[in-house]
PDB file of C-alpha atoms (C1' of nucleotides) in Angstrom:
ATOM      1  CA  UNK A  12    -151.771-114.741 -56.405  1.00  0.00           C
ATOM      2  CA  UNK A  13    -151.059-113.762 -52.816  1.00  0.00           C
ATOM      3  CA  UNK A  14    -148.076-111.743 -51.774  1.00  0.00           C
ATOM      4  CA  UNK A  15    -146.136-111.880 -54.984  1.00  0.00           C
ATOM      5  CA  UNK A  16    -145.833-108.281 -55.943  1.00  0.00           C
ATOM      6  CA  UNK A  17    -145.330-106.902 -52.479  1.00  0.00           C
ATOM      7  CA  UNK A  18    -141.750-105.696 -52.003  1.00  0.00           C
ATOM      8  CA  UNK A  19    -139.488-107.897 -49.916  1.00  0.00           C
ATOM      9  CA  UNK A  20    -139.498-106.580 -46.360  1.00  0.00           C
ATOM     10  CA  UNK A  21    -136.907-108.939 -44.966  1.00  0.00           C
ATOM     11  CA  UNK A  22    -139.385-110.748 -42.757  1.00  0.00           C
ATOM     12  CA  UNK A  23    -138.363-114.372 -43.217  1.00  0.00           C
ATOM     13  CA  UNK A  24    -140.746-115.708 -40.591  1.00  0.00           C
ATOM     14  CA  UNK A  25    -143.682-114.029 -42.310  1.00  0.00           C
ATOM     15  CA  UNK A  26    -142.666-115.441 -45.690  1.00  0.00           C
ATOM     16  CA  UNK A  27    -142.476-118.917 -44.190  1.00  0.00           C
ATOM     17  CA  UNK A  28    -145.943-118.589 -42.688  1.00  0.00           C
ATOM     18  CA  UNK A  29    -147.294-117.517 -46.065  1.00  0.00           C
ATOM     19  CA  UNK A  30    -145.718-120.568 -47.687  1.00  0.00           C
ATOM     20  CA  UNK A  31    -147.379-122.910 -45.219  1.00  0.00           C
ATOM     21  CA  UNK A  32    -150.708-121.200 -45.822  1.00  0.00           C
ATOM     22  CA  UNK A  33    -150.415-121.326 -49.618  1.00  0.00           C
ATOM     23  CA  UNK A  34    -149.346-124.978 -49.523  1.00  0.00           C
ATOM     24  CA  UNK A  35    -152.702-125.905 -48.019  1.00  0.00           C
ATOM     25  CA  UNK A  36    -154.322-124.908 -51.314  1.00  0.00           C
ATOM     26  CA  UNK A  37    -152.327-127.386 -53.407  1.00  0.00           C
ATOM     27  CA  UNK A  38    -154.198-130.061 -55.314  1.00  0.00           C
ATOM     28  CA  UNK A  39    -152.027-133.170 -55.334  1.00  0.00           C
ATOM     29  CA  UNK A  40    -154.156-135.191 -57.719  1.00  0.00           C
ATOM     30  CA  UNK A  41    -154.146-135.250 -61.494  1.00  0.00           C
ATOM     31  CA  UNK A  42    -156.310-132.391 -62.715  1.00  0.00           C
ATOM     32  CA  UNK A  43    -155.080-131.183 -66.088  1.00  0.00           C
ATOM     33  CA  UNK A  44    -156.423-131.402 -69.674  1.00  0.00           C
ATOM     34  CA  UNK A  45    -156.212-134.789 -71.355  1.00  0.00           C
ATOM     35  CA  UNK A  46    -154.884-135.596 -73.740  1.00  0.00           C
ATOM     36  CA  UNK A  47    -152.174-133.037 -73.087  1.00  0.00           C
ATOM     37  CA  UNK A  48    -151.595-130.793 -76.064  1.00  0.00           C
ATOM     38  CA  UNK A  49    -149.193-128.183 -74.724  1.00  0.00           C
ATOM     39  CA  UNK A  50    -146.365-128.101 -72.203  1.00  0.00           C
ATOM     40  CA  UNK A  51    -144.402-125.233 -70.755  1.00  0.00           C
ATOM     41  CA  UNK A  52    -140.799-124.928 -69.612  1.00  0.00           C
ATOM     42  CA  UNK A  53    -139.650-122.242 -67.150  1.00  0.00           C
ATOM     43  CA  UNK A  54    -136.310-121.175 -65.713  1.00  0.00           C
ATOM     44  CA  UNK A  55    -134.730-118.044 -64.278  1.00  0.00           C
ATOM     45  CA  UNK A  56    -131.275-116.541 -64.481  1.00  0.00           C
ATOM     46  CA  UNK A  57    -129.442-113.387 -63.456  1.00  0.00           C
ATOM     47  CA  UNK A  58    -127.518-110.597 -65.127  1.00  0.00           C
ATOM     48  CA  UNK A  59    -125.662-107.448 -64.207  1.00  0.00           C
ATOM     49  CA  UNK A  60    -124.101-108.918 -61.100  1.00  0.00           C
ATOM     50  CA  UNK A  61    -127.425-110.239 -59.922  1.00  0.00           C
ATOM     51  CA  UNK A  62    -129.245-106.913 -60.072  1.00  0.00           C
ATOM     52  CA  UNK A  63    -131.447-108.098 -62.936  1.00  0.00           C
ATOM     53  CA  UNK A  64    -133.521-111.269 -62.938  1.00  0.00           C
ATOM     54  CA  UNK A  65    -134.541-112.727 -66.250  1.00  0.00           C
ATOM     55  CA  UNK A  66    -136.894-115.618 -66.863  1.00  0.00           C
ATOM     56  CA  UNK A  67    -137.437-117.829 -69.883  1.00  0.00           C
ATOM     57  CA  UNK A  68    -140.857-119.240 -70.699  1.00  0.00           C
ATOM     58  CA  UNK A  69    -141.258-121.768 -73.436  1.00  0.00           C
ATOM     59  CA  UNK A  70    -144.415-123.230 -74.957  1.00  0.00           C
ATOM     60  CA  UNK A  71    -144.149-126.577 -76.702  1.00  0.00           C
ATOM     61  CA  UNK A  72    -146.136-129.315 -78.390  1.00  0.00           C
ATOM     62  CA  UNK A  73    -146.797-132.138 -75.924  1.00  0.00           C
ATOM     63  CA  UNK A  74    -146.430-134.826 -78.571  1.00  0.00           C
ATOM     64  CA  UNK A  75    -143.469-133.671 -80.625  1.00  0.00           C
ATOM     65  CA  UNK A  76    -141.775-131.814 -77.763  1.00  0.00           C
ATOM     66  CA  UNK A  77    -140.976-129.092 -80.278  1.00  0.00           C
ATOM     67  CA  UNK A  78    -141.116-125.480 -79.027  1.00  0.00           C
ATOM     68  CA  UNK A  79    -143.904-123.377 -80.504  1.00  0.00           C
ATOM     69  CA  UNK A  80    -143.226-120.083 -78.729  1.00  0.00           C
ATOM     70  CA  UNK A  81    -140.761-118.593 -76.293  1.00  0.00           C
ATOM     71  CA  UNK A  82    -140.441-115.475 -74.194  1.00  0.00           C
ATOM     72  CA  UNK A  83    -137.846-113.849 -71.961  1.00  0.00           C
ATOM     73  CA  UNK A  84    -138.793-111.315 -69.294  1.00  0.00           C
ATOM     74  CA  UNK A  85    -136.465-109.094 -67.293  1.00  0.00           C
ATOM     75  CA  UNK A  86    -137.165-107.501 -63.921  1.00  0.00           C
ATOM     76  CA  UNK A  87    -134.979-105.867 -61.313  1.00  0.00           C
ATOM     77  CA  UNK A  88    -133.980-108.458 -58.716  1.00  0.00           C
ATOM     78  CA  UNK A  89    -136.303-108.054 -55.733  1.00  0.00           C
ATOM     79  CA  UNK A  90    -134.512-109.925 -52.969  1.00  0.00           C
ATOM     80  CA  UNK A  91    -131.453-112.087 -52.235  1.00  0.00           C
ATOM     81  CA  UNK A  92    -131.358-115.841 -52.520  1.00  0.00           C
ATOM     82  CA  UNK A  93    -132.418-117.470 -49.279  1.00  0.00           C
ATOM     83  CA  UNK A  94    -132.645-121.279 -49.197  1.00  0.00           C
ATOM     84  CA  UNK A  95    -136.312-122.187 -48.872  1.00  0.00           C
ATOM     85  CA  UNK A  96    -137.549-118.821 -50.135  1.00  0.00           C
ATOM     86  CA  UNK A  97    -136.440-119.157 -53.745  1.00  0.00           C
ATOM     87  CA  UNK A  98    -139.894-118.642 -55.200  1.00  0.00           C
ATOM     88  CA  UNK A  99    -140.273-115.138 -53.760  1.00  0.00           C
ATOM     89  CA  UNK A 100    -137.127-114.170 -55.630  1.00  0.00           C
ATOM     90  CA  UNK A 101    -137.805-115.823 -58.992  1.00  0.00           C
ATOM     91  CA  UNK A 102    -141.570-116.122 -59.356  1.00  0.00           C
ATOM     92  CA  UNK A 103    -142.243-112.503 -60.405  1.00  0.00           C
ATOM     93  CA  UNK A 104    -140.008-112.923 -63.457  1.00  0.00           C
ATOM     94  CA  UNK A 105    -141.478-116.320 -64.308  1.00  0.00           C
ATOM     95  CA  UNK A 106    -145.000-114.887 -64.225  1.00  0.00           C
ATOM     96  CA  UNK A 107    -143.965-111.977 -66.433  1.00  0.00           C
ATOM     97  CA  UNK A 108    -142.521-114.398 -68.982  1.00  0.00           C
ATOM     98  CA  UNK A 109    -145.648-116.560 -68.828  1.00  0.00           C
ATOM     99  CA  UNK A 110    -147.817-113.517 -69.540  1.00  0.00           C
ATOM    100  CA  UNK A 111    -145.828-112.957 -72.720  1.00  0.00           C
ATOM    101  CA  UNK A 112    -146.689-116.324 -74.241  1.00  0.00           C
ATOM    102  CA  UNK A 113    -149.527-116.441 -76.799  1.00  0.00           C
ATOM    103  CA  UNK A 114    -151.356-118.817 -74.452  1.00  0.00           C
ATOM    104  CA  UNK A 115    -150.599-120.585 -71.164  1.00  0.00           C
ATOM    105  CA  UNK A 116    -149.388-124.204 -71.239  1.00  0.00           C
ATOM    106  CA  UNK A 117    -151.653-126.979 -69.961  1.00  0.00           C
ATOM    107  CA  UNK A 118    -148.814-128.276 -67.790  1.00  0.00           C
ATOM    108  CA  UNK A 119    -145.720-126.374 -66.663  1.00  0.00           C
ATOM    109  CA  UNK A 120    -142.288-127.838 -65.912  1.00  0.00           C
ATOM    110  CA  UNK A 121    -140.392-125.594 -63.508  1.00  0.00           C
ATOM    111  CA  UNK A 122    -136.658-125.659 -62.759  1.00  0.00           C
ATOM    112  CA  UNK A 123    -136.718-126.220 -58.992  1.00  0.00           C
ATOM    113  CA  UNK A 124    -138.744-128.190 -56.461  1.00  0.00           C
ATOM    114  CA  UNK A 125    -142.511-128.673 -56.248  1.00  0.00           C
ATOM    115  CA  UNK A 126    -143.628-129.944 -52.839  1.00  0.00           C
ATOM    116  CA  UNK A 127    -140.152-131.305 -52.062  1.00  0.00           C
ATOM    117  CA  UNK A 128    -139.705-128.328 -49.772  1.00  0.00           C
ATOM    118  CA  UNK A 129    -139.638-127.868 -45.970  1.00  0.00           C
ATOM    119  CA  UNK A 130    -143.124-126.322 -46.055  1.00  0.00           C
ATOM    120  CA  UNK A 131    -144.247-128.031 -49.275  1.00  0.00           C
ATOM    121  CA  UNK A 132    -144.070-124.871 -51.351  1.00  0.00           C
ATOM    122  CA  UNK A 133    -141.089-124.996 -53.666  1.00  0.00           C
ATOM    123  CA  UNK A 134    -141.175-122.667 -56.682  1.00  0.00           C
ATOM    124  CA  UNK A 135    -143.075-125.143 -58.881  1.00  0.00           C
ATOM    125  CA  UNK A 136    -145.828-125.448 -56.258  1.00  0.00           C
ATOM    126  CA  UNK A 137    -145.925-121.686 -55.714  1.00  0.00           C
ATOM    127  CA  UNK A 138    -146.117-121.160 -59.486  1.00  0.00           C
ATOM    128  CA  UNK A 139    -149.072-123.539 -59.645  1.00  0.00           C
ATOM    129  CA  UNK A 140    -150.971-121.793 -56.878  1.00  0.00           C
ATOM    130  CA  UNK A 141    -150.236-118.364 -58.325  1.00  0.00           C
ATOM    131  CA  UNK A 142    -151.400-119.285 -61.826  1.00  0.00           C
ATOM    132  CA  UNK A 143    -153.828-122.116 -61.259  1.00  0.00           C
ATOM    133  CA  UNK A 144    -151.875-124.155 -63.818  1.00  0.00           C
ATOM    134  CA  UNK A 145    -150.796-127.765 -63.366  1.00  0.00           C
ATOM    135  CA  UNK A 146    -147.077-127.845 -62.559  1.00  0.00           C
ATOM    136  CA  UNK A 147    -144.150-130.180 -61.877  1.00  0.00           C
ATOM    137  CA  UNK A 148    -140.832-129.376 -60.210  1.00  0.00           C
ATOM    138  CA  UNK A 149    -137.609-130.741 -61.666  1.00  0.00           C
ATOM    139  CA  UNK A 150    -134.528-129.974 -59.564  1.00  0.00           C
ATOM    140  CA  UNK A 151    -130.907-131.054 -59.943  1.00  0.00           C
ATOM    141  CA  UNK A 152    -130.172-131.151 -56.224  1.00  0.00           C
ATOM    142  CA  UNK A 153    -132.210-131.928 -53.080  1.00  0.00           C
ATOM    143  CA  UNK A 154    -133.268-129.206 -50.677  1.00  0.00           C
ATOM    144  CA  UNK A 155    -134.598-131.395 -47.899  1.00  0.00           C
ATOM    145  CA  UNK A 156    -135.507-135.001 -47.267  1.00  0.00           C
ATOM    146  CA  UNK A 157    -133.678-138.317 -47.290  1.00  0.00           C
ATOM    147  CA  UNK A 158    -133.389-140.979 -49.946  1.00  0.00           C
ATOM    148  CA  UNK A 159    -131.598-144.063 -51.172  1.00  0.00           C
ATOM    149  CA  UNK A 160    -129.766-143.830 -54.488  1.00  0.00           C
ATOM    150  CA  UNK A 161    -131.851-145.077 -57.439  1.00  0.00           C
ATOM    151  CA  UNK A 162    -130.763-147.891 -59.736  1.00  0.00           C
ATOM    152  CA  UNK A 163    -128.597-147.204 -62.835  1.00  0.00           C
ATOM    153  CA  UNK A 164    -131.265-147.626 -65.486  1.00  0.00           C
ATOM    154  CA  UNK A 165    -133.279-144.736 -66.929  1.00  0.00           C
ATOM    155  CA  UNK A 166    -136.618-144.790 -65.151  1.00  0.00           C
ATOM    156  CA  UNK A 167    -135.216-146.223 -61.913  1.00  0.00           C
ATOM    157  CA  UNK A 168    -136.441-144.219 -58.943  1.00  0.00           C
ATOM    158  CA  UNK A 169    -136.570-144.094 -55.149  1.00  0.00           C
ATOM    159  CA  UNK A 170    -138.825-142.105 -52.857  1.00  0.00           C
ATOM    160  CA  UNK A 171    -137.676-138.761 -51.456  1.00  0.00           C
ATOM    161  CA  UNK A 172    -138.929-138.763 -47.851  1.00  0.00           C
ATOM    162  CA  UNK A 173    -139.421-135.949 -45.353  1.00  0.00           C
ATOM    163  CA  UNK A 174    -141.055-136.118 -41.952  1.00  0.00           C
ATOM    164  CA  UNK A 175    -142.545-139.525 -42.638  1.00  0.00           C
ATOM    165  CA  UNK A 176    -144.113-138.652 -45.970  1.00  0.00           C
ATOM    166  CA  UNK A 177    -143.069-138.927 -49.608  1.00  0.00           C
ATOM    167  CA  UNK A 178    -142.394-135.494 -51.075  1.00  0.00           C
ATOM    168  CA  UNK A 179    -140.938-136.532 -54.424  1.00  0.00           C
ATOM    169  CA  UNK A 180    -138.828-138.920 -56.460  1.00  0.00           C
ATOM    170  CA  UNK A 181    -135.118-139.341 -56.988  1.00  0.00           C
ATOM    171  CA  UNK A 182    -135.288-140.261 -60.651  1.00  0.00           C
ATOM    172  CA  UNK A 183    -132.555-141.582 -62.915  1.00  0.00           C
ATOM    173  CA  UNK A 184    -133.347-139.987 -66.255  1.00  0.00           C
ATOM    174  CA  UNK A 185    -130.179-141.086 -68.011  1.00  0.00           C
ATOM    175  CA  UNK A 186    -127.345-143.566 -67.467  1.00  0.00           C
ATOM    176  CA  UNK A 187    -124.197-142.308 -65.788  1.00  0.00           C
ATOM    177  CA  UNK A 188    -125.872-139.021 -64.912  1.00  0.00           C
ATOM    178  CA  UNK A 189    -126.842-137.773 -61.469  1.00  0.00           C
ATOM    179  CA  UNK A 190    -130.514-138.343 -60.702  1.00  0.00           C
ATOM    180  CA  UNK A 191    -133.199-135.670 -60.894  1.00  0.00           C
ATOM    181  CA  UNK A 192    -135.369-134.635 -57.944  1.00  0.00           C
ATOM    182  CA  UNK A 193    -138.927-134.630 -59.247  1.00  0.00           C
ATOM    183  CA  UNK A 194    -141.952-133.544 -57.248  1.00  0.00           C
ATOM    184  CA  UNK A 195    -145.551-132.542 -57.931  1.00  0.00           C
ATOM    185  CA  UNK A 196    -146.316-128.856 -58.004  1.00  0.00           C
ATOM    186  CA  UNK A 197    -150.066-128.261 -58.405  1.00  0.00           C
ATOM    187  CA  UNK A 198    -152.827-130.445 -59.919  1.00  0.00           C
ATOM    188  CA  UNK A 199    -150.428-133.361 -60.545  1.00  0.00           C
ATOM    189  CA  UNK A 200    -150.151-136.612 -58.576  1.00  0.00           C
ATOM    190  CA  UNK A 201    -146.940-138.050 -57.184  1.00  0.00           C
ATOM    191  CA  UNK A 202    -147.055-140.995 -59.589  1.00  0.00           C
ATOM    192  CA  UNK A 203    -147.784-138.831 -62.625  1.00  0.00           C
ATOM    193  CA  UNK A 204    -144.982-136.389 -61.841  1.00  0.00           C
ATOM    194  CA  UNK A 205    -142.343-139.037 -62.483  1.00  0.00           C
ATOM    195  CA  UNK A 206    -144.174-140.529 -65.461  1.00  0.00           C
ATOM    196  CA  UNK A 207    -144.593-137.165 -67.143  1.00  0.00           C
ATOM    197  CA  UNK A 208    -140.903-136.384 -66.746  1.00  0.00           C
ATOM    198  CA  UNK A 209    -140.008-139.763 -68.268  1.00  0.00           C
ATOM    199  CA  UNK A 210    -142.330-139.046 -71.188  1.00  0.00           C
ATOM    200  CA  UNK A 211    -140.575-135.773 -71.923  1.00  0.00           C
ATOM    201  CA  UNK A 212    -137.017-137.099 -72.088  1.00  0.00           C
ATOM    202  CA  UNK A 213    -135.184-136.863 -75.406  1.00  0.00           C
ATOM    203  CA  UNK A 214    -131.738-138.256 -74.766  1.00  0.00           C
ATOM    204  CA  UNK A 215    -130.593-135.720 -72.196  1.00  0.00           C
ATOM    205  CA  UNK A 216    -130.570-135.686 -68.410  1.00  0.00           C
ATOM    206  CA  UNK A 217    -133.236-132.990 -68.229  1.00  0.00           C
ATOM    207  CA  UNK A 218    -136.716-133.345 -69.748  1.00  0.00           C
ATOM    208  CA  UNK A 219    -137.153-131.153 -72.851  1.00  0.00           C
ATOM    209  CA  UNK A 220    -139.283-128.429 -71.239  1.00  0.00           C
ATOM    210  CA  UNK A 221    -136.708-127.574 -68.573  1.00  0.00           C
ATOM    211  CA  UNK A 222    -133.710-128.356 -70.756  1.00  0.00           C
ATOM    212  CA  UNK A 223    -134.775-125.881 -73.412  1.00  0.00           C
ATOM    213  CA  UNK A 224    -135.853-123.283 -70.860  1.00  0.00           C
ATOM    214  CA  UNK A 225    -132.467-123.679 -69.151  1.00  0.00           C
ATOM    215  CA  UNK A 226    -130.665-123.144 -72.428  1.00  0.00           C
ATOM    216  CA  UNK A 227    -132.781-120.140 -73.296  1.00  0.00           C
ATOM    217  CA  UNK A 228    -132.371-118.556 -69.883  1.00  0.00           C
ATOM    218  CA  UNK A 229    -128.598-118.928 -69.819  1.00  0.00           C
ATOM    219  CA  UNK A 230    -127.678-117.909 -73.347  1.00  0.00           C
ATOM    220  CA  UNK A 231    -124.952-115.324 -73.443  1.00  0.00           C
ATOM    221  CA  UNK A 232    -126.488-113.694 -76.514  1.00  0.00           C
ATOM    222  CA  UNK A 233    -129.877-112.067 -76.777  1.00  0.00           C
ATOM    223  CA  UNK A 234    -129.194-110.252 -73.515  1.00  0.00           C
TER     224      UNK A 234
ATOM    225  C1'  DG B   3    -125.767-126.736 -30.726  1.00  0.00           C
ATOM    226  C1'  DC B   4    -124.008-128.054 -35.642  1.00  0.00           C
ATOM    227  C1'  DG B   5    -124.413-128.655 -40.361  1.00  0.00           C
ATOM    228  C1'  DA B   6    -127.187-128.355 -44.752  1.00  0.00           C
ATOM    229  C1'  DC B   7    -129.293-125.438 -47.772  1.00  0.00           C
ATOM    230  C1'  DA B   8    -133.471-125.543 -54.967  1.00  0.00           C
ATOM    231  C1'  DG B   9    -131.447-121.385 -57.986  1.00  0.00           C
TER     232       DG B   9
ATOM    233  C1'  DA C  25    -127.508-118.478 -60.051  1.00  0.00           C
ATOM    234  C1'  DT C  26    -122.572-116.806 -61.839  1.00  0.00           C
ATOM    235  C1'  DC C  27    -117.233-116.330 -62.942  1.00  0.00           C
ATOM    236  C1'  DT C  28    -115.124-119.889 -67.327  1.00  0.00           C
ATOM    237  C1'  DT C  29    -111.396-123.865 -71.344  1.00  0.00           C
ATOM    238  C1'  DG C  30    -109.952-127.597 -71.538  1.00  0.00           C
ATOM    239  C1'  DT C  31    -110.067-132.077 -70.123  1.00  0.00           C
ATOM    240  C1'  DC C  32    -110.990-136.785 -68.140  1.00  0.00           C
ATOM    241  C1'  DG C  33    -114.091-140.779 -68.425  1.00  0.00           C
ATOM    242  C1'  DC C  34    -117.762-143.554 -70.419  1.00  0.00           C
TER     243       DC C  34
END
DNA sequence: GCGACAG
DNA sequence: ATCTTGTCGC
């Protein structure tokens, strides 16, 4: 829960040091309820020329993938977008939306990277440390690391590497669609991260938790 | 030094 | 992220 509500002071170096420190607390092994009963989907968006940040939180049944509750939270935008420091900008809104759900999900899917980050603390990892919940990052584009393109079949994947270590997967979730960049957040193993995303697909490029959260967060109405 | 850079 | 309709390709 460290340094999340403190106002942005512009000190990028300090923020980076905090990320490295928080990343040390990550549990990169499977440690979530089984069998999984509930899943969560989270995504953030902006309104009023970026002055307002809104976040969508969605609770769903792990077996049917049907949403059971949803919540949208709005907060004044606290800082600008700085590559590598995304979580400091969007996490406050995500946490506010999470607090509005009837109960927390047993596993959260976050729109953005988990440990596939320069200091291993993408927004999904930061969300996990801040809440204690198991989390997985699902991003549409890479932030760092190198990789070979995965095969064309759904399920095909290659390792996303950074500084000699695997930080995630480049996963083909659907034919003829650009691959997803999947990485563990907190309390989820590298192998399970990809498997869990595959298990949540329903015919679209994005797994249901993030797909529905994306749709909710970017709807023109309800604002 | 130069280029890249989640959302 | 956001401004935004139709259009090309599978």
